[in-house]
Coordinates of C-alpha atoms and ligand atoms in Angstrom, one line a residue:
X1 CA 68.7 -29.3 -114.2
X2 CA 66.7 -27.6 -111.4
X3 CA 66.2 -31.5 -109.6
X4 CA 70.1 -31.7 -109.9
X5 CA 70.9 -28.4 -108.8
X6 CA 68.5 -29.0 -105.6
X7 CA 70.5 -31.5 -105.7
X8 CA 74.0 -29.7 -105.2
X9 CA 72.3 -27.6 -102.8
X10 CA 71.3 -30.3 -100.5
X11 CA 74.6 -31.7 -100.3
X12 CA 75.9 -28.4 -99.8
X13 CA 73.2 -28.4 -96.2
X14 CA 74.5 -30.8 -95.0
X15 CA 78.1 -30.6 -95.5
X16 CA 77.4 -26.2 -93.9
X17 CA 75.5 -28.7 -91.0
X18 CA 78.9 -31.1 -90.5
X19 CA 81.0 -27.3 -90.8
X20 CA 78.5 -26.0 -88.0
X21 CA 79.1 -29.2 -86.2
X22 CA 82.6 -29.0 -86.1
X23 CA 82.0 -25.2 -85.6
X24 CA 80.8 -25.7 -82.6
X25 CA 83.4 -27.5 -81.0
X26 CA 86.1 -25.7 -82.8
X27 CA 84.9 -22.1 -81.3
X28 CA 84.8 -23.5 -77.8
X29 CA 88.3 -23.8 -78.3
X30 CA 89.3 -20.4 -79.7
X31 CA 91.0 -17.4 -77.8
X32 CA 92.0 -14.4 -78.3
X33 CA 93.8 -13.9 -81.4
X34 CA 92.1 -16.5 -83.2
X35 CA 89.2 -15.0 -81.7
X36 CA 89.2 -12.3 -84.7
X37 CA 89.4 -14.9 -86.9
X38 CA 86.4 -16.4 -86.2
X39 CA 85.2 -12.0 -86.3
X40 CA 86.8 -12.2 -90.2
X41 CA 84.9 -15.6 -90.4
X42 CA 81.6 -14.5 -89.1
X43 CA 81.7 -11.9 -91.6
X44 CA 81.6 -13.9 -94.9
X45 CA 78.4 -16.7 -93.4
X46 CA 76.0 -16.3 -96.4
X47 CA 72.6 -14.8 -96.1
X48 CA 69.1 -14.8 -96.9
X49 CA 69.8 -13.9 -100.7
X50 CA 71.8 -17.0 -101.1
X51 CA 69.7 -19.2 -100.8
X52 CA 67.6 -20.5 -102.9
X53 CA 64.1 -20.0 -103.7
X54 CA 60.4 -19.2 -105.8
X55 CA 60.4 -16.1 -106.8
X56 CA 56.9 -14.3 -105.5
X57 CA 55.2 -14.2 -109.0
X58 CA 56.0 -18.7 -109.0
X59 CA 54.8 -18.4 -106.0
X60 CA 51.4 -16.6 -107.1
X61 CA 51.5 -19.0 -110.1
X62 CA 51.0 -22.9 -108.0
X63 CA 48.7 -20.6 -105.3
X64 CA 46.1 -19.5 -108.2
X65 CA 47.2 -20.7 -111.4
X66 CA 47.8 -24.4 -110.5
X67 CA 45.2 -24.4 -107.5
X68 CA 47.3 -25.4 -104.9
X69 CA 46.0 -23.0 -102.5
X70 CA 44.4 -25.1 -100.1
X71 CA 46.5 -27.6 -100.5
X72 CA 49.4 -25.6 -99.8
X73 CA 50.8 -29.2 -97.9
X74 CA 51.3 -30.8 -101.0
X75 CA 53.3 -27.9 -102.5
X76 CA 55.5 -28.1 -99.7
X77 CA 56.5 -32.0 -101.2
X78 CA 56.8 -29.9 -104.4
X79 CA 59.8 -26.7 -103.8
X80 CA 61.4 -29.9 -101.5
X81 CA 62.3 -31.5 -104.9
X82 CA 63.0 -27.7 -106.2
X83 CA 64.4 -26.3 -103.6
X84 CA 66.6 -28.9 -101.2
X85 CA 65.9 -28.6 -97.6
X86 CA 66.4 -24.9 -97.0
X87 CA 64.9 -22.3 -99.3
X88 CA 63.9 -18.5 -99.3
X89 CA 60.5 -16.8 -100.5
X90 CA 59.4 -13.2 -100.0
X91 CA 55.3 -13.4 -100.1
X92 CA 53.9 -9.2 -98.9
X93 CA 57.3 -7.7 -96.3
X94 CA 57.7 -11.3 -94.7
X95 CA 60.4 -12.4 -95.8
X96 CA 60.3 -15.6 -94.9
X97 CA 62.5 -19.5 -94.9
X98 CA 61.2 -22.0 -95.5
X99 CA 62.9 -25.8 -93.5
X100 CA 61.8 -29.2 -94.8
X101 CA 64.8 -31.4 -92.6
X102 CA 64.6 -32.5 -88.8
X103 CA 68.3 -32.0 -88.9
X104 CA 67.6 -28.4 -89.5
X105 CA 64.0 -27.5 -87.9
X106 CA 66.8 -29.0 -84.3
X107 CA 68.7 -26.6 -85.4
X108 CA 66.1 -23.7 -85.6
X109 CA 64.3 -24.5 -82.0
X110 CA 67.3 -25.0 -80.0
X111 CA 67.9 -21.2 -80.7
X112 CA 64.5 -19.8 -79.8
X113 CA 65.2 -17.9 -76.7
X114 CA 62.7 -17.2 -73.5
X115 CA 59.9 -16.1 -76.0
X116 CA 59.5 -18.3 -78.8
X117 CA 57.5 -16.3 -80.8
X118 CA 55.2 -18.3 -83.3
X119 CA 53.9 -15.6 -85.6
X120 CA 52.6 -11.9 -85.4
X121 CA 48.5 -13.3 -85.4
X122 CA 48.1 -9.7 -86.2
X123 CA 44.9 -9.5 -87.5
X124 CA 43.6 -11.8 -84.0
X125 CA 45.6 -9.7 -81.7
X126 CA 43.8 -6.1 -84.4
X127 CA 40.4 -7.4 -82.7
X128 CA 41.7 -7.3 -79.0
X129 CA 43.0 -3.5 -79.3
X130 CA 40.0 -2.5 -80.7
X131 CA 37.5 -4.1 -78.2
X132 CA 40.6 -2.9 -75.9
X133 CA 40.8 -7.0 -74.6
X134 CA 43.2 -9.3 -72.8
X135 CA 45.9 -11.3 -75.6
X136 CA 45.5 -15.3 -74.8
X137 CA 48.3 -18.1 -75.1
X138 CA 48.3 -18.0 -79.2
X139 CA 48.3 -13.7 -79.5
X140 CA 50.5 -12.9 -76.8
X141 CA 54.3 -12.4 -76.4
X142 CA 57.1 -12.2 -74.6
X143 CA 57.0 -12.2 -70.6
X144 CA 53.4 -11.3 -70.7
X145 CA 52.7 -14.7 -73.0
X146 CA 55.3 -16.4 -70.2
X147 CA 53.5 -14.8 -67.2
X148 CA 49.8 -16.0 -68.8
X149 CA 51.7 -19.4 -69.7
X150 CA 53.0 -20.7 -66.3
X151 CA 49.9 -19.8 -65.2
X152 CA 47.7 -21.8 -67.8
X153 CA 50.3 -24.8 -67.8
X154 CA 49.1 -25.9 -64.3
X155 CA 46.1 -28.3 -63.9
X156 CA 46.8 -28.9 -67.7
X157 CA 50.2 -30.3 -68.9
X158 CA 51.1 -32.6 -66.1
X159 CA 49.6 -36.7 -67.6
X160 CA 48.8 -36.5 -64.1
X161 CA 46.9 -33.2 -64.0
X162 CA 45.4 -34.3 -67.9
X163 CA 43.5 -37.4 -65.6
X164 CA 41.9 -35.4 -63.2
X165 CA 39.7 -34.6 -66.1
X166 CA 38.5 -38.2 -67.4
X167 CA 35.8 -38.2 -66.0
X168 CA 33.8 -35.3 -67.4
X169 CA 35.0 -36.2 -70.7
X170 CA 33.5 -40.0 -70.4
X171 CA 30.9 -37.4 -70.1
X172 CA 30.8 -36.2 -72.5
X173 CA 31.9 -39.0 -74.9
X174 CA 28.9 -41.3 -73.5
X175 CA 27.2 -38.1 -74.8
X176 CA 28.9 -38.7 -78.8
X177 CA 28.1 -42.6 -78.9
X178 CA 24.7 -41.7 -78.2
X179 CA 24.8 -39.6 -80.6
X180 CA 26.5 -42.5 -83.3
X181 CA 24.0 -44.3 -81.9
X182 CA 20.7 -42.1 -83.4
X183 CA 22.4 -41.0 -86.4
X184 CA 23.5 -44.4 -87.7
X185 CA 19.5 -45.4 -86.2
X186 CA 18.1 -42.7 -88.4
X187 CA 19.9 -43.5 -91.4
X188 CA 18.8 -45.4 -94.8
X189 CA 21.1 -47.7 -94.7
X190 CA 20.5 -48.3 -89.7
X191 CA 24.2 -48.0 -89.9
X192 CA 25.8 -45.5 -91.0
X193 CA 26.8 -42.2 -89.8
X194 CA 27.5 -39.7 -92.2
X195 CA 30.2 -36.8 -91.7
X196 CA 31.7 -38.4 -89.2
X197 CA 34.1 -34.4 -88.6
X198 CA 31.2 -32.6 -87.9
X199 CA 29.8 -35.4 -85.3
X200 CA 32.8 -35.5 -83.2
X201 CA 33.2 -31.3 -83.9
X202 CA 29.8 -30.9 -81.5
X203 CA 31.6 -33.7 -79.1
X204 CA 35.1 -31.4 -79.0
X205 CA 33.8 -28.4 -78.7
X206 CA 31.5 -29.8 -76.2
X207 CA 33.9 -32.0 -74.3
X208 CA 36.4 -28.9 -74.2
X209 CA 33.9 -26.0 -73.0
X210 CA 33.1 -28.7 -69.9
X211 CA 36.5 -29.0 -69.1
X212 CA 37.5 -24.9 -69.6
X213 CA 33.9 -23.7 -68.4
X214 CA 32.7 -25.8 -66.0
X215 CA 29.3 -26.3 -68.3
X216 CA 28.0 -28.4 -70.6
X217 CA 26.7 -26.2 -73.2
X218 CA 24.7 -28.1 -75.0
X219 CA 26.4 -29.6 -78.5
X220 CA 25.4 -33.3 -78.5
X221 CA 22.2 -32.7 -78.2
X222 CA 19.4 -33.1 -81.1
X223 CA 18.4 -29.2 -81.1
X224 CA 21.8 -27.8 -80.1
X225 CA 21.1 -24.4 -77.8
X226 CA 20.2 -21.0 -79.5
X227 CA 23.1 -19.5 -77.5
X228 CA 25.8 -22.7 -78.1
X229 CA 24.2 -22.6 -82.2
X230 CA 25.5 -18.8 -82.9
X231 CA 28.7 -19.6 -81.1
X232 CA 29.8 -22.1 -82.7
X233 CA 28.5 -19.3 -86.0
X234 CA 30.7 -16.9 -84.8
X235 CA 33.7 -19.1 -84.9
X236 CA 33.0 -20.5 -88.4
X237 CA 32.3 -17.4 -89.7
X238 CA 35.4 -15.6 -88.0
X239 CA 37.5 -17.9 -88.9
X240 CA 35.6 -17.1 -92.6
X241 CA 36.7 -13.7 -92.7
X242 CA 39.9 -14.4 -91.6
X243 CA 41.5 -15.7 -94.4
X244 CA 40.1 -12.0 -96.1
X245 CA 41.2 -10.2 -93.4
X246 CA 44.9 -10.8 -93.6
X247 CA 45.2 -10.9 -97.7
X248 CA 43.5 -7.7 -98.3
X249 CA 45.5 -4.2 -97.1
X250 CA 44.0 -2.8 -94.4
X251 CA 42.2 0.5 -96.2
X252 CA 39.8 -2.5 -97.8
X253 CA 38.6 -2.7 -94.1
X254 CA 36.1 0.1 -94.3
X255 CA 35.0 -0.4 -98.2
X256 CA 34.7 -4.1 -98.0
X257 CA 32.3 -6.7 -95.7
X258 CA 34.6 -9.3 -94.3
X259 CA 36.6 -6.7 -91.9
X260 CA 32.8 -5.6 -90.0
X261 CA 31.7 -9.4 -89.8
X262 CA 35.3 -10.9 -88.9
X263 CA 35.3 -7.8 -85.9
X264 CA 31.2 -9.2 -85.1
X265 CA 32.1 -13.4 -85.3
X266 CA 35.3 -12.2 -82.3
X267 CA 32.3 -10.1 -80.1
X268 CA 29.8 -12.3 -80.4
X269 CA 32.6 -16.0 -79.9
X270 CA 34.1 -13.0 -76.3
X271 CA 30.7 -12.4 -75.5
X272 CA 29.9 -16.1 -74.8
X273 CA 33.0 -16.8 -73.5
X274 CA 33.3 -14.3 -71.2
X275 CA 28.0 -14.7 -70.2
X276 CA 30.6 -18.5 -68.3
X277 CA 33.2 -16.7 -66.9
X278 CA 31.2 -14.2 -65.1
X279 CA 28.7 -16.9 -64.0
X280 CA 31.2 -19.4 -63.0
X281 CA 33.1 -16.3 -61.1
X282 CA 29.3 -15.1 -59.4
X283 CA 29.0 -18.5 -58.0
X284 CA 32.7 -18.4 -56.1
X285 CA 32.2 -15.1 -55.0
X286 CA 28.5 -16.9 -53.4
X287 CA 30.8 -19.5 -52.4
X288 CA 33.6 -17.8 -50.7
X289 CA 31.1 -15.4 -48.6
X290 CA 29.3 -18.6 -47.2
X291 CA 32.1 -19.8 -45.8
X292 CA 31.4 -22.9 -48.8
X293 CA 34.7 -24.7 -49.4
X294 CA 35.8 -23.7 -53.5
X295 CA 36.3 -26.8 -55.6
X296 CA 36.5 -27.4 -58.9
X297 CA 38.3 -27.2 -62.6
X298 CA 39.8 -25.7 -64.7
X299 CA 38.6 -22.2 -64.6
X300 CA 38.5 -22.5 -61.3
X301 CA 41.4 -22.8 -60.5
X302 CA 42.1 -19.9 -63.3
X303 CA 40.0 -17.3 -61.0
X304 CA 40.7 -18.5 -58.0
X305 CA 43.8 -18.9 -58.0
X306 CA 45.0 -15.3 -58.3
X307 CA 47.4 -15.3 -60.9
X308 CA 45.5 -13.9 -64.1
X309 CA 43.3 -11.0 -63.8
X310 CA 39.3 -11.4 -65.2
X311 CA 40.5 -9.7 -68.4
X312 CA 43.2 -12.0 -68.8
X313 CA 40.8 -14.7 -67.8
X314 CA 38.3 -13.8 -71.0
X315 CA 41.0 -13.8 -73.7
X316 CA 42.4 -17.6 -72.3
X317 CA 39.6 -18.9 -72.5
X318 CA 38.1 -18.4 -75.6
X319 CA 41.7 -19.1 -77.5
X320 CA 42.3 -22.2 -75.9
X321 CA 38.7 -23.1 -77.0
X322 CA 39.4 -22.0 -80.4
X323 CA 42.6 -24.3 -80.2
X324 CA 41.4 -27.7 -78.5
X325 CA 38.0 -28.5 -81.3
X326 CA 39.9 -28.7 -84.8
X327 CA 42.7 -29.6 -83.4
X328 CA 41.0 -33.3 -81.7
X329 CA 37.9 -33.5 -84.0
X330 CA 40.5 -33.8 -87.2
X331 CA 42.5 -36.7 -86.0
X332 CA 39.4 -38.4 -84.4
X333 CA 38.3 -38.2 -88.1
X334 CA 40.6 -39.4 -90.0
X335 CA 41.9 -42.2 -87.6
X336 CA 38.7 -43.8 -88.1
X337 CA 39.2 -42.9 -91.7
X338 CA 41.6 -45.6 -92.0
X339 CA 40.9 -48.5 -89.7
X340 CA 38.0 -48.6 -92.2
X341 CA 40.5 -49.2 -94.4
X342 CA 42.2 -51.9 -92.4
X343 CA 39.5 -54.6 -91.1
X344 CA 42.9 -56.8 -89.7
X345 CA 44.3 -54.0 -87.7
X346 CA 41.1 -52.7 -86.9
X347 CA 40.1 -56.5 -85.2
X348 CA 43.9 -56.6 -83.1
X349 CA 43.3 -53.0 -81.7
X350 CA 40.0 -53.7 -80.1
X351 CA 41.3 -56.7 -79.1
X352 CA 43.7 -55.0 -77.4
X353 CA 40.7 -53.3 -75.8
X354 CA 38.5 -55.9 -74.8
X355 CA 41.1 -57.3 -73.1
X356 CA 41.8 -54.0 -70.8
X357 CA 38.9 -53.4 -70.1
X358 CA 36.6 -56.2 -70.8
X359 CA 32.3 -56.1 -69.8
X360 CA 30.6 -52.9 -69.5
X361 CA 33.6 -50.9 -68.0
X362 CA 33.9 -47.7 -69.4
X363 CA 38.4 -47.2 -69.7
X364 CA 40.2 -44.9 -67.5
X365 CA 43.0 -43.0 -67.9
X366 CA 44.9 -45.3 -66.4
X367 CA 43.9 -47.9 -68.7
X368 CA 45.2 -46.7 -71.4
X369 CA 48.8 -47.6 -70.5
X370 CA 47.5 -51.3 -71.5
X371 CA 47.0 -49.5 -75.0
X372 CA 49.8 -49.5 -77.3
X373 CA 48.2 -50.1 -80.0
X374 CA 45.3 -47.3 -79.6
X375 CA 47.8 -44.8 -78.7
X376 CA 50.5 -45.2 -81.6
X377 CA 46.9 -44.9 -84.1
X378 CA 46.0 -41.7 -82.5
X379 CA 50.3 -41.0 -83.1
X380 CA 50.0 -42.7 -87.0
X381 CA 47.2 -40.0 -88.0
X382 CA 49.1 -37.1 -86.6
X383 CA 52.2 -38.3 -88.0
X384 CA 49.6 -38.8 -91.4
X385 CA 47.9 -35.6 -90.9
X386 CA 49.5 -32.8 -88.4
X387 CA 47.6 -30.9 -87.7
X388 CA 49.7 -28.3 -87.4
X389 CA 50.9 -29.0 -91.6
X390 CA 53.3 -26.0 -91.2
X391 CA 54.3 -25.0 -88.1
X392 CA 56.5 -21.0 -87.9
X393 CA 58.8 -18.9 -85.8
X394 CA 60.0 -15.6 -85.5
X395 CA 63.3 -15.1 -83.2
X396 CA 63.8 -12.1 -81.8
X397 CA 66.4 -13.0 -79.4
X398 CA 69.1 -12.6 -82.0
X399 CA 71.1 -14.2 -84.7
X400 CA 70.9 -17.4 -85.5
X401 CA 72.6 -19.1 -87.4
X402 CA 72.5 -22.8 -89.7
X403 CA 75.6 -24.3 -91.1
X404 CA 76.9 -22.1 -93.1
X405 CA 74.2 -19.0 -93.2
X406 CA 73.3 -16.6 -90.6
X407 CA 70.4 -14.8 -91.1
X408 CA 69.1 -11.5 -89.1
X409 CA 66.9 -11.6 -86.5
X410 CA 63.3 -11.2 -86.9
X411 CA 63.6 -13.6 -89.8
X412 CA 60.5 -15.7 -90.4
X413 CA 60.7 -19.2 -90.5
X414 CA 58.1 -21.3 -92.2
X415 CA 58.2 -25.3 -90.2
X416 CA 57.4 -27.7 -92.8
X417 CA 56.0 -30.1 -90.7
X418 CA 53.9 -32.1 -93.2
X419 CA 56.4 -32.6 -96.0
X420 CA 59.6 -33.4 -92.9
X421 CA 57.1 -36.5 -91.4
X422 CA 55.8 -38.2 -95.1
X423 CA 59.5 -37.5 -96.8
X424 CA 60.5 -41.1 -96.6
X425 CA 64.1 -40.5 -95.7
X426 CA 62.4 -39.8 -92.5
X427 CA 60.2 -43.3 -91.8
X428 CA 59.7 -46.0 -94.2
X429 CA 57.0 -45.9 -96.1
X430 CA 56.3 -42.7 -95.5
X431 CA 52.1 -42.7 -97.4
X432 CA 51.2 -45.9 -95.8
X433 CA 49.2 -45.6 -92.8
X434 CA 51.1 -48.0 -90.2
X435 CA 50.7 -47.3 -86.5
X436 CA 53.3 -50.4 -85.6
X437 CA 55.5 -49.0 -86.5
X438 CA 55.1 -47.2 -83.6
X439 CA 55.5 -50.1 -81.3
X440 CA 58.7 -51.0 -79.4
X441 CA 59.0 -54.2 -81.7
X442 CA 58.8 -52.6 -85.0
X443 CA 61.8 -50.8 -83.5
X444 CA 63.6 -53.7 -82.4
X445 CA 63.1 -55.6 -85.6
X446 CA 63.5 -52.7 -88.2
X447 CA 66.3 -51.0 -86.7
X448 CA 64.4 -47.5 -86.4
X449 CA 66.3 -45.1 -85.2
X450 CA 64.8 -41.5 -86.1
X451 CA 64.9 -38.2 -85.5
X452 CA 62.9 -37.3 -82.7
X453 CA 62.4 -33.8 -84.8
X454 CA 61.3 -35.6 -87.6
X455 CA 57.1 -35.9 -85.8
X456 CA 56.8 -33.5 -83.4
X457 CA 52.9 -32.4 -83.5
X458 CA 52.1 -30.7 -80.6
X459 CA 55.1 -28.7 -81.7
X460 CA 58.8 -27.7 -79.5
X461 CA 59.8 -25.9 -76.4
X462 CA 58.2 -23.8 -74.2
X463 CA 55.4 -22.6 -77.2
X464 CA 54.2 -26.3 -77.3
X465 CA 50.7 -26.8 -76.7
X466 CA 49.4 -26.3 -73.7
X467 CA 46.2 -29.0 -74.7
X468 CA 48.7 -31.6 -75.1
X469 CA 47.4 -34.3 -72.7
X470 CA 44.3 -32.6 -72.3
X471 CA 44.1 -33.7 -76.0
X472 CA 45.5 -37.3 -75.6
X473 CA 43.5 -39.0 -73.3
X474 CA 40.1 -36.7 -75.4
X475 CA 41.0 -39.2 -77.8
X476 CA 42.5 -42.3 -76.1
X477 CA 38.8 -42.6 -74.6
X478 CA 36.9 -41.7 -77.7
X479 CA 38.4 -43.9 -80.2
X480 CA 38.4 -46.9 -76.8
X481 CA 34.8 -46.4 -77.0
X482 CA 33.7 -46.0 -80.7
X483 CA 36.1 -49.1 -81.3
X484 CA 35.0 -51.5 -79.0
X485 CA 31.8 -50.9 -79.6
X486 CA 31.3 -51.0 -82.7
X487 CA 33.2 -52.7 -86.4
X488 CA 33.7 -48.9 -89.0
X489 CA 33.7 -50.1 -92.6
X490 CA 34.2 -47.6 -94.7
X491 CA 31.0 -46.6 -97.0
X492 CA 31.1 -48.1 -100.7
X493 CA 30.7 -45.3 -101.7
X494 CA 32.9 -43.2 -99.9
X495 CA 35.7 -43.6 -102.5
X496 CA 39.1 -41.7 -101.7
X497 CA 39.1 -39.0 -98.8
X498 CA 42.2 -36.3 -99.0
X499 CA 43.6 -33.5 -96.7
X500 CA 42.8 -30.1 -97.8
X501 CA 45.0 -26.9 -95.8
X502 CA 43.1 -24.8 -93.7
X503 CA 44.8 -23.6 -91.1
X504 CA 44.4 -27.1 -90.3
X505 CA 44.6 -30.0 -92.1
X506 CA 40.4 -31.2 -92.5
X507 CA 38.2 -34.4 -94.8
X508 CA 38.5 -32.4 -98.9
X509 CA 35.1 -34.2 -98.5
X510 CA 32.9 -36.0 -96.1
X511 CA 34.0 -39.2 -93.9
X512 CA 30.9 -40.8 -93.9
X513 CA 31.5 -44.7 -92.3
X514 CA 29.4 -47.7 -91.0
X515 CA 28.9 -48.1 -88.2
X516 CA 28.5 -52.0 -87.0
X517 CA 27.6 -53.5 -83.9
X518 CA 30.0 -56.0 -81.9
X519 CA 28.7 -58.3 -79.4
X520 CA 29.9 -57.9 -76.1
X521 CA 33.4 -60.1 -75.6
Ligands
HEM601 C1 44.9 -33.8 -82.0 C2 44.9 -32.0 -80.7 C3 46.2 -31.5 -80.9 C4 47.3 -30.9 -81.5 C5 48.1 -32.0 -82.4 C6 47.7 -29.7 -81.3 C7 48.8 -29.2 -81.8 C8 49.3 -28.3 -81.4 C9 50.7 -27.4 -82.0 C10 51.6 -27.6 -83.2 C11 50.4 -25.9 -81.1 C12 51.4 -25.1 -82.0 C13 53.1 -25.2 -80.8 C14 54.6 -24.9 -81.4 O1 54.4 -23.5 -81.4 O2 55.2 -24.9 -80.7 C15 49.8 -25.6 -80.2 C16 49.3 -24.6 -79.1 C17 48.4 -24.8 -78.6 N1 47.8 -25.7 -78.3 FE1 47.4 -27.0 -79.4 N2 47.5 -29.3 -80.5 C18 45.8 -29.9 -80.2 C19 45.1 -29.7 -78.8 C20 44.6 -28.8 -78.5 C21 43.4 -28.3 -78.2 C22 42.3 -30.0 -77.2 C23 44.1 -27.6 -76.3 C24 43.1 -26.7 -75.2 C25 42.4 -27.4 -74.7 C26 45.0 -27.5 -76.9 C27 45.6 -25.9 -77.3 C28 46.5 -24.7 -77.4 C29 47.1 -23.6 -77.0 C30 46.8 -22.6 -76.4 C31 48.5 -23.5 -77.8 C32 48.6 -22.1 -78.1 C33 50.3 -22.5 -77.0 C34 51.4 -21.2 -77.0 O3 51.0 -19.7 -78.2 O4 51.2 -21.1 -75.8 N3 45.1 -27.9 -77.6 N4 48.7 -27.2 -80.7

C-alpha cells in the first residue's frame, strides 16, 4: 500500500520537474498582466507540509529499535522505497527535505547562491566562540567564508598546483611501503597486514600534515612521538564526544562529562596546530630578517601571502587536517578490499602500472595520466563508498523552487549521495564494484549517459572539496605503488565487510589483507 502511494508520488515529482522546466521557459515569455497570473499561480505552490515523509516516532523506531543509527546510509534506501525521491522529516528544530534523485539534486544545487552553507555545525562553532578562535573553511559562512576559501583555494585546487606536492607525498608513500613490508614480515603468516584502514589512517595523517604544516610528525615510525599520539587521540576523543554533545540539550553540558571532554579534545588539536604554525612563522621571519628568499609549500604560502590573519591560519590548518585524513584513508582501504576479491582486475591494473612506470621508477604525477584503470578504481570506490554519504545545503539567500513545490529560505536539504550512486536508475548493476564502467570503452559499448549529479563525491560548486586534487594525487600515487609491489589477497578468515556510517563511511570490522610480493616485470 505504502509502496504504491510512493510510486504515485514518484510519478508526481517527475511530472512536477517536467512542469518546472516548461514553466521556466514560459515565464521568460510572460510580461505585465501575465506576471500577475504567475503570482496567482505561485500562491498555489505546494509546501513542505505537502511532502510525504516519516514521523519523528517512525524515525526513532528505525534508529533505535531497528538499529539503523550507524547504518543511516542503508536506511536512506529503505526510505526511498517508502516515500519516493523527495520527502520530509522533522528532527528537533530542523525541518529537512531529503533528496534521492540526481535531477532534483541538480535543481537544488543550482539554486545554492553565492555563499552556499552546508549545515550549521553549531557544536564546532561553540568551541571556537568559547576560546575566541577563528573559524576555518568547514565552519565559516557568508562573505568571510568566501574570503577564506579564496585564500585557501590557491595552490590547492588546480591539478597543476597539486602536482607540486607529489614529491612530499611520494616520500610518505615510501615510508608506507616500508611499514607494510615490516607489518607483513612480523605477522604469523609472514604476509598478512591486519586492519589496513588503521595503517592508511596513519599514512594519511602524515601525508596531509606534511603538506599543510610542511613538517613530518612521525606517524609512520614504529613508535609515534608522544605529542603526535596525543594529537591523534585528541581527534578521536573530540569526534566521539561530539556525537553526544550534538544530540544532548545544552543544559546537560554542565552536568554530564561529554562537553568538557569534547572541548578538551579541540583544545589539544588547536595547541598542536598552533605550535607547528608558530614554528614555521618564526622560521619565515628569521629568513626575512636575514634577507633570504622565503621558499616552502602550503603553510609558507598561507603565512607569507598576507591574505589571512594568524588566527585564521590556525583555524584553517586544523580544519584542513581534520577533513583530509579519514577521507583518503577509507577510500584506499575500500579499494584494496575490492581489488583483493577480483584477481583478474588486479592483474590488469598491475600490468597498466608496470607498463607506465617500468623497473624501479617511482610514479610521478604525470605518470598517472597513463593509468586510466587506476583512476577508474578510485572513482568506482568513491561511487560505492562516498566518504560523505549524506551531504547538506541550507539555502539562505532565497526561496527554493522544485517543480511545483516551494520551500522557504533556510530549509535544510539533505542530499543522499549514497542512495543516488547505488540506484539502478543511475548505474547498471549498482551494487557491483566495476571500475571499467568509468572507462571510455564501457561508455561507448553500453551507451551509458549518466546524469553528472548522480556522482559528485567531492561535492558541488564553490563549496566543493578544497582538497580534491591533493586527495586524488595522494590516492593515485599510493595505490599505484602498492599494486606495483604486491599482489593483494583477502584474509581467508575475513568474510564480508560492510560500510558503517560514522560521519564518513568506514568498514564495520577490520580489513585484513595478504600482501604477496610480486616479481619485478
Ligand atoms: C577521498 C578524499 C576526499 C573526499 C571524497 C572529499 C569529499 C568532500 C566533500 C563531499 C566535501 C563537501 C563538499 C560540498 O559540500 O559540496 C568536502 C569538503 C571539504 N574537504 Fe574534502 N574530501 C576528500 C579529501 C580532502 C582532503 C585531503 C582535504 C584537505 C587537504 C579536504 C578538505 C576539505 C575541506 C576543507 C572541505 C570544506 C570546504 C568548504 O566548506 O569550503 N578534503 N570534501
